[in-house]
PDB file of C-alpha atoms in Angstrom:
ATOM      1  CA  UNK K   1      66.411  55.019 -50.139  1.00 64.00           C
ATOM      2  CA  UNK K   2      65.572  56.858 -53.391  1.00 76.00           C
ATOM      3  CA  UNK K   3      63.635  54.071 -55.123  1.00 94.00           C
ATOM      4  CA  UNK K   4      66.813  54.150 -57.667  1.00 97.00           C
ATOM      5  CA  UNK K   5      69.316  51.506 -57.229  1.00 97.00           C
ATOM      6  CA  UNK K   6      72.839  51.953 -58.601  1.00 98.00           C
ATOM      7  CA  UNK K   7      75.491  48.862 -58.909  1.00 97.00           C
ATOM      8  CA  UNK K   8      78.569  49.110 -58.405  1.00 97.00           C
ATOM      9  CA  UNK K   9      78.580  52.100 -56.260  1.00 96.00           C
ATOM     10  CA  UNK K  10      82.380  52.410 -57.005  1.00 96.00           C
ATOM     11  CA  UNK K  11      84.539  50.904 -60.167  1.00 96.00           C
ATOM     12  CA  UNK K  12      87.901  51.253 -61.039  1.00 96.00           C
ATOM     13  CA  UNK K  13      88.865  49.891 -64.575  1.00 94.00           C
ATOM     14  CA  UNK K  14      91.942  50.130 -67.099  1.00 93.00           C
ATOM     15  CA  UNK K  15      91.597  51.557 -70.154  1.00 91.00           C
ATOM     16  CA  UNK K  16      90.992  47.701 -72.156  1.00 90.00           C
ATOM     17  CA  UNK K  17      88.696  46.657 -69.480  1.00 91.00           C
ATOM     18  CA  UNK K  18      84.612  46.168 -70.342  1.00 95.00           C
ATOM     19  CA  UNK K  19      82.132  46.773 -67.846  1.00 96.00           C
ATOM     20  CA  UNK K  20      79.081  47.577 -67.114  1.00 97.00           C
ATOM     21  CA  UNK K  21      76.970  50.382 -64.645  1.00 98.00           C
ATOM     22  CA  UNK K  22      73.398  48.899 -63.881  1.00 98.00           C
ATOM     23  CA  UNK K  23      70.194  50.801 -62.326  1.00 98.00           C
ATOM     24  CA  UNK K  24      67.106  49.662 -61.088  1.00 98.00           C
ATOM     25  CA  UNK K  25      64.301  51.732 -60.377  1.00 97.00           C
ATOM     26  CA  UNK K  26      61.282  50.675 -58.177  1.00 96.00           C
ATOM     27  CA  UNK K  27      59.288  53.896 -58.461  1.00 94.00           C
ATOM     28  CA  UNK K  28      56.880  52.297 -61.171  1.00 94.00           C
ATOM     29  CA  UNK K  29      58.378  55.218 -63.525  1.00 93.00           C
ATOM     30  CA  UNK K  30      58.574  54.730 -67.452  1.00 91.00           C
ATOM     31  CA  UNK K  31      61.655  56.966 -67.906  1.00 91.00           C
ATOM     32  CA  UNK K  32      64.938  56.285 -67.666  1.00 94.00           C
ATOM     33  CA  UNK K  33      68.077  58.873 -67.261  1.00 93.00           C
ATOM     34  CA  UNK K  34      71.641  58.018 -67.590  1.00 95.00           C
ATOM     35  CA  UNK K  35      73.776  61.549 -66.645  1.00 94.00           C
ATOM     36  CA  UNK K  36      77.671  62.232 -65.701  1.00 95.00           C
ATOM     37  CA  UNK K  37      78.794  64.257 -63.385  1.00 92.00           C
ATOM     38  CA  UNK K  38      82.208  65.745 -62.862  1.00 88.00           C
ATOM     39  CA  UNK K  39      84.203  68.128 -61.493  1.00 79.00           C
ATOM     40  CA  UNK K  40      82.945  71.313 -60.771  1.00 68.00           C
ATOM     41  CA  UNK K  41      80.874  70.800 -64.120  1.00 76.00           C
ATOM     42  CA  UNK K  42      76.973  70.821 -64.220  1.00 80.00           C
ATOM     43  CA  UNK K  43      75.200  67.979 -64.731  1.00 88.00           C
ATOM     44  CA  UNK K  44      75.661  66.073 -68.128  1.00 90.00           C
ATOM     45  CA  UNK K  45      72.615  64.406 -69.432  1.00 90.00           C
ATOM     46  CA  UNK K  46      73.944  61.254 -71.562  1.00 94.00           C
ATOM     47  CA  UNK K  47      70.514  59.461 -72.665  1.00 93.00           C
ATOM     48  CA  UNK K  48      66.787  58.892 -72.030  1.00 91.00           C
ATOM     49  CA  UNK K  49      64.847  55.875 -72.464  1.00 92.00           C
ATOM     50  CA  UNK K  50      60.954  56.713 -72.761  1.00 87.00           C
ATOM     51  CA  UNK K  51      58.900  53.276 -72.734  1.00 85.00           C
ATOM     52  CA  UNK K  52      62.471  51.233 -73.135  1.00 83.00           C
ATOM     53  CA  UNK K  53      62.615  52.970 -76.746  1.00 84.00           C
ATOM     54  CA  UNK K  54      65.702  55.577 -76.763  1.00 84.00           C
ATOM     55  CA  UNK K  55      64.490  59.146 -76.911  1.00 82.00           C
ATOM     56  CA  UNK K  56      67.729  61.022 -76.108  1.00 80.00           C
ATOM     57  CA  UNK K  57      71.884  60.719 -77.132  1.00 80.00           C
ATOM     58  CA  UNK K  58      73.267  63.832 -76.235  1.00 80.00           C
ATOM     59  CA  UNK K  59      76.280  63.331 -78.710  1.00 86.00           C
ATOM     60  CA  UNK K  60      77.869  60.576 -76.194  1.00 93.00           C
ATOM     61  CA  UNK K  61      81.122  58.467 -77.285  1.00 94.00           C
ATOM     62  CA  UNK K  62      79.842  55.047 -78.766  1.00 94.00           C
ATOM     63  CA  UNK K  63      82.796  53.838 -75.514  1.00 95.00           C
ATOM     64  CA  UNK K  64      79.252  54.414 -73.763  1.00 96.00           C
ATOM     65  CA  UNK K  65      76.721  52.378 -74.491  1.00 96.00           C
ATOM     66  CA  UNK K  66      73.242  51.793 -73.295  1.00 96.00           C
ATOM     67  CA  UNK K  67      70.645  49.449 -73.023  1.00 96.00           C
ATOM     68  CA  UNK K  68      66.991  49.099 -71.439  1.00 96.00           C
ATOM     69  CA  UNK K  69      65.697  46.134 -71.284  1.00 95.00           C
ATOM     70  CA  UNK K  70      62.342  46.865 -69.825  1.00 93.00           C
ATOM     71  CA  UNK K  71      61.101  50.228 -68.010  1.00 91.00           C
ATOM     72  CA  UNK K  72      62.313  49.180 -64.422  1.00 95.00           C
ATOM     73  CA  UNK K  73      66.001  48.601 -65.176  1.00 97.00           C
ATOM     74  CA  UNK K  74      69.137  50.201 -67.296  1.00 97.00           C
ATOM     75  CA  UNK K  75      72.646  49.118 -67.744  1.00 98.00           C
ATOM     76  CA  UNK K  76      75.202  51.480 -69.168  1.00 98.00           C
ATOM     77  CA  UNK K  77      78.225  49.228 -70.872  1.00 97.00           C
ATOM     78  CA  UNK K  78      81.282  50.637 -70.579  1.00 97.00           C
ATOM     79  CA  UNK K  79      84.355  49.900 -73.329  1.00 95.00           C
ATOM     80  CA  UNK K  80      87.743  51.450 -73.769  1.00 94.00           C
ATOM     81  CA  UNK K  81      87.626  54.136 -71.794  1.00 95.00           C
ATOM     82  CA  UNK K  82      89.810  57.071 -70.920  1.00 95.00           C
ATOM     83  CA  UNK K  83      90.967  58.767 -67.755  1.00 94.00           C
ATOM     84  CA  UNK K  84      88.773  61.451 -68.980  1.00 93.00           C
ATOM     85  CA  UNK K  85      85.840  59.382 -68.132  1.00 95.00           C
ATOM     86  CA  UNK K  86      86.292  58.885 -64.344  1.00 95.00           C
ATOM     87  CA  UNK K  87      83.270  60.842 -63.095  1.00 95.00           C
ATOM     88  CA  UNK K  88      80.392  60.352 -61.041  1.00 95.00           C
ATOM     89  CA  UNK K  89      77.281  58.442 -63.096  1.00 97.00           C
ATOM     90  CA  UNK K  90      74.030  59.049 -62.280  1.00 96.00           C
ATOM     91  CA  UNK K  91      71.310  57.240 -63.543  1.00 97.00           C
ATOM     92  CA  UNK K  92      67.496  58.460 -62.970  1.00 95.00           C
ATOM     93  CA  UNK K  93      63.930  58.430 -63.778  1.00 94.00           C
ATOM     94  CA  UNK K  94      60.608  60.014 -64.288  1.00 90.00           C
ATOM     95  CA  UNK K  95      57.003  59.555 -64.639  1.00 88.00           C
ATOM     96  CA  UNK K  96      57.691  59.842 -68.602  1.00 78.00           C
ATOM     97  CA  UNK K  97      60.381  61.302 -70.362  1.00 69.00           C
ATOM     98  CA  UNK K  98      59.101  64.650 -71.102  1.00 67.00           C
ATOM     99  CA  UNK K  99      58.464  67.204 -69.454  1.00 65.00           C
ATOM    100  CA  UNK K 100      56.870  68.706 -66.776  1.00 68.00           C
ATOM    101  CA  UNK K 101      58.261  65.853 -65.194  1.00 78.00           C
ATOM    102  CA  UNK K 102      60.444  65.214 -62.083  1.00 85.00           C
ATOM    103  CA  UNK K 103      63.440  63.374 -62.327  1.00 89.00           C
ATOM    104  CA  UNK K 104      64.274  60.965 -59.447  1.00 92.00           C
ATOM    105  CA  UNK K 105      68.144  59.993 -59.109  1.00 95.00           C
ATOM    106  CA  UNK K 106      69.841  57.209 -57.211  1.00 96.00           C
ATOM    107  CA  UNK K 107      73.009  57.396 -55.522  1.00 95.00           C
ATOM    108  CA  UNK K 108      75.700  57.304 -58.606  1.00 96.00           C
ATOM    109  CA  UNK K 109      78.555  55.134 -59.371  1.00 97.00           C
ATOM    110  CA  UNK K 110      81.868  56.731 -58.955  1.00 96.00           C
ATOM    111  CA  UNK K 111      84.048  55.439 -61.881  1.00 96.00           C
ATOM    112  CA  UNK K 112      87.661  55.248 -61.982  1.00 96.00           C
ATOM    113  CA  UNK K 113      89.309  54.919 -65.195  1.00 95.00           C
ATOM    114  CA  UNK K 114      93.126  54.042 -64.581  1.00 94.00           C
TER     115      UNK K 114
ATOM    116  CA  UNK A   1      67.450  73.714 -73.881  1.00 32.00           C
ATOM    117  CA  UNK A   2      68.762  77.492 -72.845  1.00 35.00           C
ATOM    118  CA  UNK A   3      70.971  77.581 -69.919  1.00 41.00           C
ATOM    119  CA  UNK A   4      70.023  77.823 -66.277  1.00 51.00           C
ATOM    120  CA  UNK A   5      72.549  79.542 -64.001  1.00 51.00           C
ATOM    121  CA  UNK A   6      73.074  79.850 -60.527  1.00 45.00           C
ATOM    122  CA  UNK A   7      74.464  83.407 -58.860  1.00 47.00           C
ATOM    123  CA  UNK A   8      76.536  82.433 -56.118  1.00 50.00           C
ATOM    124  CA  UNK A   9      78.918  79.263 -56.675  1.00 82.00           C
ATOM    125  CA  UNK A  10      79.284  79.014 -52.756  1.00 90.00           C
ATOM    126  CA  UNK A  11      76.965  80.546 -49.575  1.00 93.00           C
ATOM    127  CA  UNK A  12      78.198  80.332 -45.677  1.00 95.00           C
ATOM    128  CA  UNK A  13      76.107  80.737 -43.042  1.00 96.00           C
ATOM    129  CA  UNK A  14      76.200  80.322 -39.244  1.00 97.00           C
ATOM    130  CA  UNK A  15      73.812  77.441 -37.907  1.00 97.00           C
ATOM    131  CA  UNK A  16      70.146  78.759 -37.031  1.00 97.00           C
ATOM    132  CA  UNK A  17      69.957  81.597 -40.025  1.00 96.00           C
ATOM    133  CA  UNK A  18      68.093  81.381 -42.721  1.00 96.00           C
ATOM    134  CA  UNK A  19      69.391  80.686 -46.202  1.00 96.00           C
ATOM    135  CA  UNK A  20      69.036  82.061 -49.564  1.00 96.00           C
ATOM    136  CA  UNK A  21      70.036  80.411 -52.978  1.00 95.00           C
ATOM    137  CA  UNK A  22      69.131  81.763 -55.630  1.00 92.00           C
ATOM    138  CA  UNK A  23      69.044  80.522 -59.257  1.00 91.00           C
ATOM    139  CA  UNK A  24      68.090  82.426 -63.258  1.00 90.00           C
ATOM    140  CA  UNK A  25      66.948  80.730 -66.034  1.00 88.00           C
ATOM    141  CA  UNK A  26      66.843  81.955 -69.927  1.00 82.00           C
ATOM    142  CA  UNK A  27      63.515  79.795 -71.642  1.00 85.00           C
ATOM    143  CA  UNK A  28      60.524  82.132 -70.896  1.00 87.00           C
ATOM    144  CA  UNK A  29      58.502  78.825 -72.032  1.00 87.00           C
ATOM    145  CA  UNK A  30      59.854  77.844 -68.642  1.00 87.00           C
ATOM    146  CA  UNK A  31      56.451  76.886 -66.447  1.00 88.00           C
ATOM    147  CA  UNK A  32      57.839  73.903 -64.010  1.00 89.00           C
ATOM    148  CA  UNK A  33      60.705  74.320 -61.856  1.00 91.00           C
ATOM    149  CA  UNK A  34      62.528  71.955 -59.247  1.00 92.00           C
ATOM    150  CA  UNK A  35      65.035  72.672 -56.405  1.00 95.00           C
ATOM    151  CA  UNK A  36      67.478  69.113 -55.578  1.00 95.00           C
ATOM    152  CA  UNK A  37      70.299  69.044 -52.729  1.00 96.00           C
ATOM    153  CA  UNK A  38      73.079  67.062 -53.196  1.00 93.00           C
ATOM    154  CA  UNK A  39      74.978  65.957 -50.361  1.00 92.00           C
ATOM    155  CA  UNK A  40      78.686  65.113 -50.695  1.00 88.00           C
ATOM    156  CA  UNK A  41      79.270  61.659 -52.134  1.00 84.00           C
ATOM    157  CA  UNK A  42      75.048  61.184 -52.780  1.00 89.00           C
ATOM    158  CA  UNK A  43      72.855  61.618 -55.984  1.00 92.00           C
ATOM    159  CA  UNK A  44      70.997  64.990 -55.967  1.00 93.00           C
ATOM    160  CA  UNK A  45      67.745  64.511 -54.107  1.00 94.00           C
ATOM    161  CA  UNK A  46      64.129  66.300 -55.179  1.00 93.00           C
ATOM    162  CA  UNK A  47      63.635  69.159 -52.210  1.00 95.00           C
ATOM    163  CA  UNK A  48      60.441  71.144 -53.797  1.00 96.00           C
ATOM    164  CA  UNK A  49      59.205  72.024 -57.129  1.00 94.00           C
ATOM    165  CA  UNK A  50      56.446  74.996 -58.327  1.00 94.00           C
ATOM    166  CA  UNK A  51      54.748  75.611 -61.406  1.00 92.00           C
ATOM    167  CA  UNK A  52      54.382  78.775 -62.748  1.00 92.00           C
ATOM    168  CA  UNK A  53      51.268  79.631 -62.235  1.00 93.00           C
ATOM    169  CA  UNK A  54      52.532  79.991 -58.638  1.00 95.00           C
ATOM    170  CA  UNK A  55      55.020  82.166 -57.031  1.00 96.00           C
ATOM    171  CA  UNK A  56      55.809  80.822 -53.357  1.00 97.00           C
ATOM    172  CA  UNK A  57      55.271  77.273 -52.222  1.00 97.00           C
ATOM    173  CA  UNK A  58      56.134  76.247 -48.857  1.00 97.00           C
ATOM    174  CA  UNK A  59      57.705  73.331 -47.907  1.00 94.00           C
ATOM    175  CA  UNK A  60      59.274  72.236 -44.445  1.00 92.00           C
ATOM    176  CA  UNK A  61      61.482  74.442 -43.654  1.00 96.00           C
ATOM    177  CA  UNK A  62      62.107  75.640 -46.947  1.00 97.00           C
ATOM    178  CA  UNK A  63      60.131  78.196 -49.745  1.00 98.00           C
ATOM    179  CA  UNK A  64      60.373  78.152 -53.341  1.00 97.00           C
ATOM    180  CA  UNK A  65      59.727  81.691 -54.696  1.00 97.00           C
ATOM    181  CA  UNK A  66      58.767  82.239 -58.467  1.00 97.00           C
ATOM    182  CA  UNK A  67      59.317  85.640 -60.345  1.00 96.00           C
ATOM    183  CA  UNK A  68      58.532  85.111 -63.730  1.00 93.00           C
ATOM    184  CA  UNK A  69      59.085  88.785 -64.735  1.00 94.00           C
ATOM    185  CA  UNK A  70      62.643  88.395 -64.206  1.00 94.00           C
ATOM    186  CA  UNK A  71      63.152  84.697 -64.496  1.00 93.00           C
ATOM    187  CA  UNK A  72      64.230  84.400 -61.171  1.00 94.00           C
ATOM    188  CA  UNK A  73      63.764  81.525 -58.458  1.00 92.00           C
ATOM    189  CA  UNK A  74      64.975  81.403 -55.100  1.00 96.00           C
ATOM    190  CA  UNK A  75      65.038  78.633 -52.504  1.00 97.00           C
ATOM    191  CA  UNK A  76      64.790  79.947 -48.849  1.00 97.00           C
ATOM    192  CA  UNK A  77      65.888  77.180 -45.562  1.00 98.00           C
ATOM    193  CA  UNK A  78      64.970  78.613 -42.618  1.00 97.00           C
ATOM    194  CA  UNK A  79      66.919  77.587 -39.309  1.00 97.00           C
ATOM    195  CA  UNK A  80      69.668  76.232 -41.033  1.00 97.00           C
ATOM    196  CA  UNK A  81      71.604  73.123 -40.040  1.00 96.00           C
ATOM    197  CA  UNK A  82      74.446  71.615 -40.712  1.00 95.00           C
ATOM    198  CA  UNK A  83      72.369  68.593 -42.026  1.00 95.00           C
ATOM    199  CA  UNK A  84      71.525  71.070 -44.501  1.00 97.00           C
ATOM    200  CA  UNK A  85      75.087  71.210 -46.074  1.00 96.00           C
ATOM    201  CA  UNK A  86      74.989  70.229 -49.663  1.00 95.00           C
ATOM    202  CA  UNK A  87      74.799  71.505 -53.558  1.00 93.00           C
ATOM    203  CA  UNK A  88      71.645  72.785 -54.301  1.00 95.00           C
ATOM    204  CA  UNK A  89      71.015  72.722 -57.739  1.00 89.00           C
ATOM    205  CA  UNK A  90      67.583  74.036 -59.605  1.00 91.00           C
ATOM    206  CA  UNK A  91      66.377  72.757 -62.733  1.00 89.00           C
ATOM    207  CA  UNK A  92      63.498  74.822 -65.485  1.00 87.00           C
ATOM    208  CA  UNK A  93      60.909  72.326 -67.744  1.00 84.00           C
ATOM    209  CA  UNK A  94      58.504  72.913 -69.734  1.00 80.00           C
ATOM    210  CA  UNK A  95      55.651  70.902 -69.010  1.00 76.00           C
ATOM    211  CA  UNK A  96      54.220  68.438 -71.394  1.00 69.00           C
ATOM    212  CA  UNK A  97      56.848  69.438 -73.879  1.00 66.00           C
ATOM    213  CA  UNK A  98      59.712  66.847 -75.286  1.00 62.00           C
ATOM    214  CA  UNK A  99      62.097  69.327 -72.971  1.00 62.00           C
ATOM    215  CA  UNK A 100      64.330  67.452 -70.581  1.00 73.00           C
ATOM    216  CA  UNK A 101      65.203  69.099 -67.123  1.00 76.00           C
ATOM    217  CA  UNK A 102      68.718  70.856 -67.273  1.00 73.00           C
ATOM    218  CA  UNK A 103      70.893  71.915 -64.566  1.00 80.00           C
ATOM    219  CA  UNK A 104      73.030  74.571 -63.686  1.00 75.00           C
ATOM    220  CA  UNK A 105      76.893  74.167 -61.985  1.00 77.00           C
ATOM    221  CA  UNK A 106      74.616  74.023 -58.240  1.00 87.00           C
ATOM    222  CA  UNK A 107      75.895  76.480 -55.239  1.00 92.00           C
ATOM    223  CA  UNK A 108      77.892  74.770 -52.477  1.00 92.00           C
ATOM    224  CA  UNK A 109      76.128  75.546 -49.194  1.00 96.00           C
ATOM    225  CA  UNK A 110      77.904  75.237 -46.173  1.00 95.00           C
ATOM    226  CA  UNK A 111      76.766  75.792 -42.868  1.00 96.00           C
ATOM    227  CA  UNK A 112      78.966  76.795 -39.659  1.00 94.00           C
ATOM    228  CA  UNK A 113      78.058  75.193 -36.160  1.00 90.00           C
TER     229      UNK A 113
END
């Protein structure tokens, strides 16, 4: 138990399909991380929430897109997609989004774009 | 944020010796450092973290050592298990700064019964 709470753990959608990745953290944390992680490739940090308010987009395809509702939970809606995609999502979050910080991850959702 | 790299991509050990991973980073602003593991299949988990204005901090069964000369870390497991097969990644911050944690590729270790 992390205190960060990923649904679906595992998704497998076609190309047309919309769906959506959604993380809830219980850690009492105002930051909020959404990264990818694939293949022998380091960690890919996607966006940051800060206070619900986006901080970060690290150049990510508007097929991604995000949304924070408050500071506890953060959905990441997925459209269009390409095989390229499948990877591992992690979401995660911190005492702030800055630094200095530690980042707390849960367990990732393993996407499978067919 | 400059890059943070990791020496060895992969480390094998026998069960009961100790382990060494060690990890560079680039940003001489650098002054907060964590160590995660990630097991296969799991998000990587927080295993110990140091600021800067320390160089060794012990933690159970494991020691984070700081050189800031050369911009070095290193995370030492002593007694290693096979619980203790993962990717360990490190990650370099800059306190209070708008600088978000980046990580390197992690080295896979695996441990031998």
């Amino acid at each position: 138990e992390t205190g960060v709470t990923q649904t679906p753990r595992h998704l497998v959608m076609g190309m047309t399909n919309k769906k959506s990745l959604k993380c809830e953290q219980h850690l009492g944390h105002n930051a909020m991380y959404w990264y990818k992680q694939s293949a022998k490739k380091p960690l890919e940090l996607m966006f940051v929430y800060n206070f619900k308010e986006q901080t970060e987009n690290n150049s990510v395809p508007s097929r991604f897109s995000p949304e924070c509702p408050n500071s506890s939970h953060l959905f990441l809606h997925l459209h269009t997609l390409q095989p390229e995609d499948s990877a591992l999502y992690l979401c995660a979050s911190s005492p702030r989004g800055n630094g200095g910080n530690t980042i707390y991850f849960g367990e990732g959702s393993w996407l499978t774009v067919v | 944020g400059e890059s943070v790299g990791l020496h060895l991509p992969t480390l094998s050990v026998q069960e009961g010796d100790n382990s060494i991973i060690n990890c560079a980073y680039s940003n001489s602003a650098s002054d907060y450092f964590i160590w995660y593991k990630q097991e296969s299949g799991k998000g990587p988990q927080f295993i110990i973290d140091i600021r800067s204005n320390m160089d060794k901090r012990q933690g159970q069964r494991v020691t984070v050592l700081l050189n800031k000369t050369v911009k070095h870390l290193s995370l030492q497991i002593a007694a290693t298990q096979p619980g203790d097969s993962a990717v360990y990644f490190c990650a370099e911050n800059i306190e209070g700064g708008s600088y978000i944690p980046t990580f390197g590729r992690g080295t896979s270790l695996i441990v031998h019964p």
